[in-house]
mmCIF file of N, CA and C in Angstrom:
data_model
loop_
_atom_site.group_PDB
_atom_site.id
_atom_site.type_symbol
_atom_site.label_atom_id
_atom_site.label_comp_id
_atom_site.label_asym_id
_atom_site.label_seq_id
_atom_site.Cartn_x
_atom_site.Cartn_y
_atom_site.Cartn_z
ATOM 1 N N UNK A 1 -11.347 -22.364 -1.861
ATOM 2 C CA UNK A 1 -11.053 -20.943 -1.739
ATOM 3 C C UNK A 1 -9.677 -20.668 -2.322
ATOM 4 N N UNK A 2 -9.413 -19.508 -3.093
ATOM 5 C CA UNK A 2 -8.345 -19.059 -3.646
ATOM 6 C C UNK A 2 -7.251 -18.532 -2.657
ATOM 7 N N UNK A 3 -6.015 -18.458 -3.036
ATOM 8 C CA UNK A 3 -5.175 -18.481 -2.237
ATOM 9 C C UNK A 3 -5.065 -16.613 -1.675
ATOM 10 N N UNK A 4 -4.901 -15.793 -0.762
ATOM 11 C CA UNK A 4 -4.958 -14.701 -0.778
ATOM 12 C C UNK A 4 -4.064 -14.018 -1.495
ATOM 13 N N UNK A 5 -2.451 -14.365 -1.556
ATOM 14 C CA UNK A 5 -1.687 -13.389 -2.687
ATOM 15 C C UNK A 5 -1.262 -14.696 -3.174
ATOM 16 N N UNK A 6 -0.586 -14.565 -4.783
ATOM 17 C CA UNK A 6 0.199 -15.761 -5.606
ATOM 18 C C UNK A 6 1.286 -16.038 -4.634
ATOM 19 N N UNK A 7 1.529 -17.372 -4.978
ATOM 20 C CA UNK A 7 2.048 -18.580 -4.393
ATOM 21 C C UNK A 7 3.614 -17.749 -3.817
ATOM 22 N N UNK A 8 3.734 -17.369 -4.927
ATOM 23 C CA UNK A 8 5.773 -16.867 -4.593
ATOM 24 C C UNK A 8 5.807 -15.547 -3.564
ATOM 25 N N UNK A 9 4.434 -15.127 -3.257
ATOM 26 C CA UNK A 9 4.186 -14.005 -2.581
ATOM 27 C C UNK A 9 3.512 -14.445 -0.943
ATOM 28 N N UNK A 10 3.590 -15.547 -0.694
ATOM 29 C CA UNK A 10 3.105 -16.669 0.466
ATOM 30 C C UNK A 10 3.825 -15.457 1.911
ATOM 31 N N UNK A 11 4.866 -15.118 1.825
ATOM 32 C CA UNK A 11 5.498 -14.865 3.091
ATOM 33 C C UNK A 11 4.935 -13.660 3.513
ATOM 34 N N UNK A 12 4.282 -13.093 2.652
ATOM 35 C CA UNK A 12 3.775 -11.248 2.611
ATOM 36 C C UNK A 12 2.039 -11.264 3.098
ATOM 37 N N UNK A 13 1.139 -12.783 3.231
ATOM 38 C CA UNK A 13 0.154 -12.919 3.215
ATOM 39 C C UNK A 13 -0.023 -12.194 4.831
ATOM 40 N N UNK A 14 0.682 -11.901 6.196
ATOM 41 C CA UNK A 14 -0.040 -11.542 7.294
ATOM 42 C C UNK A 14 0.258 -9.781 6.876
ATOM 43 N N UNK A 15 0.391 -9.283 5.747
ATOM 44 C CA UNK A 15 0.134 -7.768 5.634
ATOM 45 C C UNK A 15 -1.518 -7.885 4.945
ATOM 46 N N UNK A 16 -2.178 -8.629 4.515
ATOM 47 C CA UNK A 16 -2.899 -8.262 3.509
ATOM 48 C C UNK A 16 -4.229 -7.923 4.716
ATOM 49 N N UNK A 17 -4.942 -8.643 5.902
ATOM 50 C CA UNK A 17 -5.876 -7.390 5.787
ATOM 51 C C UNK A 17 -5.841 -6.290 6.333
ATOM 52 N N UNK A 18 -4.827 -6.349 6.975
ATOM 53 C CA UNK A 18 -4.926 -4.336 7.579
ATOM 54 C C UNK A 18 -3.790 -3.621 6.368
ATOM 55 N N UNK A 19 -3.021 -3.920 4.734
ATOM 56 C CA UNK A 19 -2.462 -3.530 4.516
ATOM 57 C C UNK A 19 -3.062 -3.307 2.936
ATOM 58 N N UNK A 20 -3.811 -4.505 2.459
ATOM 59 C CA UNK A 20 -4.628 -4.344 1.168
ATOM 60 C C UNK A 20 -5.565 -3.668 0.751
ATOM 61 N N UNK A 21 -5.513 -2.297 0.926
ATOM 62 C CA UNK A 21 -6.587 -1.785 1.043
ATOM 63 C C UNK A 21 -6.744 -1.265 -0.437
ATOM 64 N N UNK A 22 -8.120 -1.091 -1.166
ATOM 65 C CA UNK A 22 -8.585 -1.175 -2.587
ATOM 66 C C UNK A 22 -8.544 0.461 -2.778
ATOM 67 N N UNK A 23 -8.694 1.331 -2.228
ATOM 68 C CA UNK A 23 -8.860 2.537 -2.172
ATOM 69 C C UNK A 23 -7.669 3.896 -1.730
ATOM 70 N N UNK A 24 -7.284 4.866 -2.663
ATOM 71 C CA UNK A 24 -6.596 5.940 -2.018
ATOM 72 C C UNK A 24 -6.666 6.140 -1.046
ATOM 73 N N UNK A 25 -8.022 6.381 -0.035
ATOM 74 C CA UNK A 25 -8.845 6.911 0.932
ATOM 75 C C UNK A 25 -8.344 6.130 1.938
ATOM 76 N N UNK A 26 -9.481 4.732 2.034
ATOM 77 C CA UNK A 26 -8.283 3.612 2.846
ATOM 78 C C UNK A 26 -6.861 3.344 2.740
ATOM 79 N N UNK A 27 -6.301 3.706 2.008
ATOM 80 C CA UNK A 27 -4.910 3.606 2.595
ATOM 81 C C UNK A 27 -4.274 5.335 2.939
ATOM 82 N N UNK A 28 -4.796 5.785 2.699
ATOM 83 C CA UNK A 28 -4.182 7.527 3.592
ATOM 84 C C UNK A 28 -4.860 7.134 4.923
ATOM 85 N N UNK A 29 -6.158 6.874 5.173
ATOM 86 C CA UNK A 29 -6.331 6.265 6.763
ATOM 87 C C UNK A 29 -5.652 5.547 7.450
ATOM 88 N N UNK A 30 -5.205 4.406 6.728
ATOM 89 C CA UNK A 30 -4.228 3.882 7.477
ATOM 90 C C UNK A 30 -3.163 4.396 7.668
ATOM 91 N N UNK A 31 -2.376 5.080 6.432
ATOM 92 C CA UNK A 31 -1.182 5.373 7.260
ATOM 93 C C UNK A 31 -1.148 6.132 8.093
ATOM 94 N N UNK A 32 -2.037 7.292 8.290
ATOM 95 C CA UNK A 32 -2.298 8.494 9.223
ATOM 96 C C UNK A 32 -2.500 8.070 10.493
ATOM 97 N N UNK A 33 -3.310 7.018 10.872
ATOM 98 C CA UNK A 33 -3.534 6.135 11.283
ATOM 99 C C UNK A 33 -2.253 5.065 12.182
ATOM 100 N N UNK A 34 -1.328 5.104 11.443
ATOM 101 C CA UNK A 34 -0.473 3.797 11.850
ATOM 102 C C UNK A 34 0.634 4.816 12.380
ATOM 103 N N UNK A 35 1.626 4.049 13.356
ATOM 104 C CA UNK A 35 2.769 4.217 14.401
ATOM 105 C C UNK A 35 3.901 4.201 13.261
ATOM 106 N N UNK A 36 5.192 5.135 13.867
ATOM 107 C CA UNK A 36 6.218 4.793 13.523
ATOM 108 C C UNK A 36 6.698 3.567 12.858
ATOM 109 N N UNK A 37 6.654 2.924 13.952
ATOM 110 C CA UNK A 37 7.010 1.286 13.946
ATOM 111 C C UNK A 37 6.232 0.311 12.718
ATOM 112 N N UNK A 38 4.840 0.936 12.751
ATOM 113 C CA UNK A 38 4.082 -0.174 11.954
ATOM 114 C C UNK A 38 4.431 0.724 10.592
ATOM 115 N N UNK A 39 4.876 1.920 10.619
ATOM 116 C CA UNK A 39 4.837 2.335 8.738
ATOM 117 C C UNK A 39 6.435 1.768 8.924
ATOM 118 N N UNK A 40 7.605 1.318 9.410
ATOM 119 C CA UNK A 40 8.527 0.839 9.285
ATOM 120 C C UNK A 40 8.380 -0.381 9.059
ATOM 121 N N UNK A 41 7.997 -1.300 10.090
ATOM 122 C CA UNK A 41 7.947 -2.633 9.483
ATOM 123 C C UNK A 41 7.295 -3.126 8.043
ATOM 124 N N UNK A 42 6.222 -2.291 7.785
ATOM 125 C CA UNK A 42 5.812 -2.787 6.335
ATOM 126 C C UNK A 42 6.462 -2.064 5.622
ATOM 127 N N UNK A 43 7.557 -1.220 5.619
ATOM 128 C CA UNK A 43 8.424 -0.363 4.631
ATOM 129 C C UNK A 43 9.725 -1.795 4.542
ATOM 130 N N UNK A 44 9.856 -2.309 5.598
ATOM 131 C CA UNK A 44 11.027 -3.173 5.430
ATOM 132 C C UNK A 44 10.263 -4.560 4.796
ATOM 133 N N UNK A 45 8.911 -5.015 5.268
ATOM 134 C CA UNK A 45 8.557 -6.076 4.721
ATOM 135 C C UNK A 45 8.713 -6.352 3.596
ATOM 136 N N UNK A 46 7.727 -4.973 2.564
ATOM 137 C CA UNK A 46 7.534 -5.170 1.302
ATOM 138 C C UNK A 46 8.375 -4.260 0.402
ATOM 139 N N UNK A 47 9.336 -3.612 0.916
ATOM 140 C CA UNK A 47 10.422 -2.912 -0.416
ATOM 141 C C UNK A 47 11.075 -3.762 -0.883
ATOM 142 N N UNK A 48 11.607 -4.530 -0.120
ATOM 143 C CA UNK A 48 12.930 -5.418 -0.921
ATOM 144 C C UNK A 48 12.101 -6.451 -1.796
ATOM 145 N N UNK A 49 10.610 -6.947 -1.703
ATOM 146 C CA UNK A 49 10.271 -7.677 -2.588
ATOM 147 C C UNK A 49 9.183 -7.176 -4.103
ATOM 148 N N UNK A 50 10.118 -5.394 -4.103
ATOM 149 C CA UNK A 50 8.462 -4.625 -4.888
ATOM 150 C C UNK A 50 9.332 -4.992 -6.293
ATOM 151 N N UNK A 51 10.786 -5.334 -7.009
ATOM 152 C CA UNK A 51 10.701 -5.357 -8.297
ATOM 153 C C UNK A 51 10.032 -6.550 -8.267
ATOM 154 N N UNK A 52 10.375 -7.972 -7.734
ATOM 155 C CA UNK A 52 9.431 -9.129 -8.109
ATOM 156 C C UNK A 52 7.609 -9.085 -7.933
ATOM 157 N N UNK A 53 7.274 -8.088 -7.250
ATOM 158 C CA UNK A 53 5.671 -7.791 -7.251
ATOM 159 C C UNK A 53 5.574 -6.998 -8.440
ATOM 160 N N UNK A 54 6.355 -5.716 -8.925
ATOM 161 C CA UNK A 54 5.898 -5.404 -10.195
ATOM 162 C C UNK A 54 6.000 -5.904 -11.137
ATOM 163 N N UNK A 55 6.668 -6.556 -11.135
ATOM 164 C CA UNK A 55 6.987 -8.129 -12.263
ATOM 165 C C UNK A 55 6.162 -8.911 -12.486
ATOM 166 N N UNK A 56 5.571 -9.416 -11.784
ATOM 167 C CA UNK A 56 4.487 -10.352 -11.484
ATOM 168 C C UNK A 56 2.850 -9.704 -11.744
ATOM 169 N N UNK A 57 2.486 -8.158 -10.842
ATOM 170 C CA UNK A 57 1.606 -7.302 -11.236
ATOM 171 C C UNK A 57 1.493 -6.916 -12.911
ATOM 172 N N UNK A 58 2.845 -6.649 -13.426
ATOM 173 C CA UNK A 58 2.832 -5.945 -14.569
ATOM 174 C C UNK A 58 2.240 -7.099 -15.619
ATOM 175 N N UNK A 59 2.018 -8.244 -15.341
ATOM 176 C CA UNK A 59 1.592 -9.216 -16.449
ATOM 177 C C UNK A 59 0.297 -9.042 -16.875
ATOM 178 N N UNK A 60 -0.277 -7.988 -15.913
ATOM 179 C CA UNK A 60 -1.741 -8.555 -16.360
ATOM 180 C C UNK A 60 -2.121 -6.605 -16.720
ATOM 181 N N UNK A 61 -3.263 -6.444 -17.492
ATOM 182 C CA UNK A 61 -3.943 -5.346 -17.350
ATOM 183 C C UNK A 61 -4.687 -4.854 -16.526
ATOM 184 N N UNK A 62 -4.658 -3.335 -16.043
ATOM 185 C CA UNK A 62 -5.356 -2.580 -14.769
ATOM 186 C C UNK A 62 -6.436 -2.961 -15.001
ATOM 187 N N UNK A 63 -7.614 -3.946 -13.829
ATOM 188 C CA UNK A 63 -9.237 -4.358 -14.515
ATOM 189 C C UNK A 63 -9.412 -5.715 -15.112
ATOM 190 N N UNK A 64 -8.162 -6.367 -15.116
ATOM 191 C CA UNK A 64 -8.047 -7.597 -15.493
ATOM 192 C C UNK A 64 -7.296 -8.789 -14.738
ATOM 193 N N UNK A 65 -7.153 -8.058 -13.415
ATOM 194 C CA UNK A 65 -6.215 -8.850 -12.456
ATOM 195 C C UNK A 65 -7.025 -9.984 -11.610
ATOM 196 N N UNK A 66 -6.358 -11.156 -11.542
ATOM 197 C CA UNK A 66 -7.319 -12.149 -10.724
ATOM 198 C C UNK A 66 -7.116 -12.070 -9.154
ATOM 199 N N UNK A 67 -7.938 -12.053 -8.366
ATOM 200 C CA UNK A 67 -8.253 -11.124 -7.405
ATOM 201 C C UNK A 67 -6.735 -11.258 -6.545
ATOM 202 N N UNK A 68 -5.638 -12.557 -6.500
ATOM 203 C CA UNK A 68 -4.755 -12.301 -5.590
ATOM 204 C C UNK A 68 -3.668 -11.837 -6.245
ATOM 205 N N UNK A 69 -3.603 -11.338 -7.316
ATOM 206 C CA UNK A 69 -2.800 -10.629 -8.060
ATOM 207 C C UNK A 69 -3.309 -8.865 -7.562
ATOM 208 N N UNK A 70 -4.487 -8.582 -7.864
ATOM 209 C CA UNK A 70 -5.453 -7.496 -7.468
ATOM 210 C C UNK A 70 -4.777 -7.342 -5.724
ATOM 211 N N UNK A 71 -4.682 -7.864 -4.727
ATOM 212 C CA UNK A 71 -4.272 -8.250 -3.716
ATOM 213 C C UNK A 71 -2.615 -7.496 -3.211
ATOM 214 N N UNK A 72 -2.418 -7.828 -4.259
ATOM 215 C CA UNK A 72 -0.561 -7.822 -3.921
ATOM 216 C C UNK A 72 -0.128 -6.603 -4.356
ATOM 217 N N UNK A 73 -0.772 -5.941 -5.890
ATOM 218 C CA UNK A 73 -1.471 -4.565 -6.614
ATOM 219 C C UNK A 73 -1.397 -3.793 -5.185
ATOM 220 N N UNK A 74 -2.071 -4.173 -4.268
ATOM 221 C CA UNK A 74 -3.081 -3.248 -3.300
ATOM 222 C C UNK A 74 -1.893 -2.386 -2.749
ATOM 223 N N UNK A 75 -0.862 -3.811 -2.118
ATOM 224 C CA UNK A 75 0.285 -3.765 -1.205
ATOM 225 C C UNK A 75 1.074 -2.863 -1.584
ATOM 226 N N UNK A 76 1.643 -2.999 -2.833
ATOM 227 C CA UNK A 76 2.324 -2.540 -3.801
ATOM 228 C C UNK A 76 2.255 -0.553 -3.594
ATOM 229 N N UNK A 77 0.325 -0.375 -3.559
ATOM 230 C CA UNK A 77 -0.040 0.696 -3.685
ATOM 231 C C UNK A 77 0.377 1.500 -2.047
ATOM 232 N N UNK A 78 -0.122 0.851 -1.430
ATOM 233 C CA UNK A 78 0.359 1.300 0.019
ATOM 234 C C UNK A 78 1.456 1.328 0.097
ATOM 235 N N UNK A 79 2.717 0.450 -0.111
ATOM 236 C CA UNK A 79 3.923 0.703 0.044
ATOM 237 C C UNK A 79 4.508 2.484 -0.913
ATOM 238 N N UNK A 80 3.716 2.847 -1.826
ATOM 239 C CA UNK A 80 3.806 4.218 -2.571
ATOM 240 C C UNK A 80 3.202 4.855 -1.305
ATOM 241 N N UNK A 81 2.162 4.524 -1.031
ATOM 242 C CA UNK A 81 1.708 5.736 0.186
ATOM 243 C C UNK A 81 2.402 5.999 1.185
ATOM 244 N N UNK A 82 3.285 5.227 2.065
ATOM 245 C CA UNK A 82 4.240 4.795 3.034
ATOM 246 C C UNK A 82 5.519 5.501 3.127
ATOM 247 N N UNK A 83 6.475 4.819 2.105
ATOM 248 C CA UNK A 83 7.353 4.965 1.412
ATOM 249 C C UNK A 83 8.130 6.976 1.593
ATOM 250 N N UNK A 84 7.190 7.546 1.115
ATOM 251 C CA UNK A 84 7.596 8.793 1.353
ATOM 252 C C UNK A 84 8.006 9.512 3.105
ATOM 253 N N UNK A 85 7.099 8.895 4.385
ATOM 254 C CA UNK A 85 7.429 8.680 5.175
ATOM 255 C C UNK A 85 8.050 8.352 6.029
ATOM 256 N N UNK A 86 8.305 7.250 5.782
ATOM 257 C CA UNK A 86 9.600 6.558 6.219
ATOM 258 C C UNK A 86 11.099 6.853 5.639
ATOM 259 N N UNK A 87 10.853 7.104 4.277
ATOM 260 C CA UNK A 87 12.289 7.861 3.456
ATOM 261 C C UNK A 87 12.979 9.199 3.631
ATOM 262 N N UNK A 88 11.450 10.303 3.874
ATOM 263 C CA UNK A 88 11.892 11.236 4.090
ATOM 264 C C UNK A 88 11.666 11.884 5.814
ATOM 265 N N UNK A 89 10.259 11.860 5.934
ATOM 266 C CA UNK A 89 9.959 11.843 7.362
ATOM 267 C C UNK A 89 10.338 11.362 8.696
ATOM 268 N N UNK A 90 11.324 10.631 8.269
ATOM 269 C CA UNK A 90 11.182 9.253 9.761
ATOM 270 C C UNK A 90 10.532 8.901 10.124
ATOM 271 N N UNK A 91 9.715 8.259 9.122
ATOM 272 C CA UNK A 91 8.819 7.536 9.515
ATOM 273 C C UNK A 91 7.613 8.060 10.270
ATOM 274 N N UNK A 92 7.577 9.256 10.324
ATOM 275 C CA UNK A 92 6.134 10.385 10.630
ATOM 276 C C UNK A 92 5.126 10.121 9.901
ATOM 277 N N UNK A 93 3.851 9.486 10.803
ATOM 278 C CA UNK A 93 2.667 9.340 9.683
ATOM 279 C C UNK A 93 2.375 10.559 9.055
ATOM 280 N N UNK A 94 2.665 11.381 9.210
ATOM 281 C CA UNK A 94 2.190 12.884 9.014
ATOM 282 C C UNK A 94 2.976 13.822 8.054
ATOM 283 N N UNK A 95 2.807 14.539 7.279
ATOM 284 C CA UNK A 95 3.687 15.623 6.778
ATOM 285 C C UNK A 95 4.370 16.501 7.490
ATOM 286 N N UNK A 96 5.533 16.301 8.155
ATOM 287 C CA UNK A 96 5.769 17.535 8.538
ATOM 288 C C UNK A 96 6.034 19.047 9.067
ATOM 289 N N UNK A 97 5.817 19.745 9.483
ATOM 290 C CA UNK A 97 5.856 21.134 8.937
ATOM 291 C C UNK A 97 4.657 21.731 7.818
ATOM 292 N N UNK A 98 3.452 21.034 7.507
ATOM 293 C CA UNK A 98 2.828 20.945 6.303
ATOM 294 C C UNK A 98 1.246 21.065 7.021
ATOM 295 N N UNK A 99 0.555 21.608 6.054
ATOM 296 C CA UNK A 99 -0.858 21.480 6.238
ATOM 297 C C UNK A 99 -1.408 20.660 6.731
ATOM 298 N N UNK A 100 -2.945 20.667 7.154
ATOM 299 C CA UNK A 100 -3.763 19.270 7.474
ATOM 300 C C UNK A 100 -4.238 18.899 6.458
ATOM 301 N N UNK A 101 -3.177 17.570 6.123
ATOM 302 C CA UNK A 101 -3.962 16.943 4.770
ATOM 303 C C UNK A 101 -5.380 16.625 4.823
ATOM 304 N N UNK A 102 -5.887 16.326 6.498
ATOM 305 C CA UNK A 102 -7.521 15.928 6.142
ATOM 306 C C UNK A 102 -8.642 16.839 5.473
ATOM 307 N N UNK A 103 -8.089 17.816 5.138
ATOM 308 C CA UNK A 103 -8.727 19.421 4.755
ATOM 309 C C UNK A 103 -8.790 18.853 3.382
ATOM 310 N N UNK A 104 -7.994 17.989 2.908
ATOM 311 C CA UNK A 104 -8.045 17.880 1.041
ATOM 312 C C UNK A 104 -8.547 16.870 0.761
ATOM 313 N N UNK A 105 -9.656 16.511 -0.371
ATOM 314 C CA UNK A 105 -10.350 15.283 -0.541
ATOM 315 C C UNK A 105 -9.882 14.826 -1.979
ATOM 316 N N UNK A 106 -9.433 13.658 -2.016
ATOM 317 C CA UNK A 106 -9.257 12.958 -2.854
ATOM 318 C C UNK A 106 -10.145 13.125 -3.826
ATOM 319 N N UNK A 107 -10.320 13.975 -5.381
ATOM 320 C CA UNK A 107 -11.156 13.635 -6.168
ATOM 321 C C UNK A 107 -11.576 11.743 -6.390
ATOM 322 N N UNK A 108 -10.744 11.210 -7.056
ATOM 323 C CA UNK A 108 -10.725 9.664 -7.187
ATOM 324 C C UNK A 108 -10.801 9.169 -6.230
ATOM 325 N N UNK A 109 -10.303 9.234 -4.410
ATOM 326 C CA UNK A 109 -10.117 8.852 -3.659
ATOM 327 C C UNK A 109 -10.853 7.425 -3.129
ATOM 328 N N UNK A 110 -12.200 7.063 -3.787
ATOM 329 C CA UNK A 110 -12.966 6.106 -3.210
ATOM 330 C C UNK A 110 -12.758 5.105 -4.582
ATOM 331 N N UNK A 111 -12.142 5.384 -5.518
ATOM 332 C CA UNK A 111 -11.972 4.294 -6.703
ATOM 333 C C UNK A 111 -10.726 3.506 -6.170
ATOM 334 N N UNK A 112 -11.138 2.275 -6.609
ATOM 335 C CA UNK A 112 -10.186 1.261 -6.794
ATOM 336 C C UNK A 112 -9.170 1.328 -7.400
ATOM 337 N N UNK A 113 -7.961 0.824 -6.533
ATOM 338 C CA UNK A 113 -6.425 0.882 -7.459
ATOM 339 C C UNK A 113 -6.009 1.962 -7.234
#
């Protein structure tokens, strides 16, 4: 069996299954979904290691990634979903002052990446 993320990415492997998620959709669930605390801890896990993940991601072409590269991609993507939350929100799964995002459907939302 293949390793779940590349080798230099070993320490980040207990985010991948509640954090790898292949889909826009699945990961707006989760974060909507997730506590203060848990959109903080994976904001601190995986920021400080996202230039060496895009480094590593950027080698290959979108559709051409071998699946634990595809994997780390995922993380990468959630940490964009996150990220705005914790930076601007405090860490509020939620927008805000702002609409109910569940009212808006992702055109792409169920595609991969």
């Amino acid at each position: 069996m293949s390793a779940s993320l590349p080798k230099q990415f070993v320490d980040l492997e207990y985010l991948v299954p509640e954090w790898a998620l292949a889909t826009q959709n699945e990961r707006q669930v989760r974060r909507a979904r997730s506590t203060k605390g848990e959109l903080q801890a994976y904001y601190d896990a995986l920021a400080p290691n996202l230039d060496a993940i895009l480094e590593h991601v950027d080698r290959f072409p979108l559709g051409e990634m071998p699946p634990d590269t595809e994997r780390l991609f995922f993380l990468a993507l959630m940490l964009a979903e996150i990220s705005p939350h914790v930076e601007l929100y405090g860490g509020d799964p939620n927008v805000p002052h702002s609409f109910d995002e569940t009212r808006f459907v992702a055109v792409h939302g169920d595609k991969r990446g």
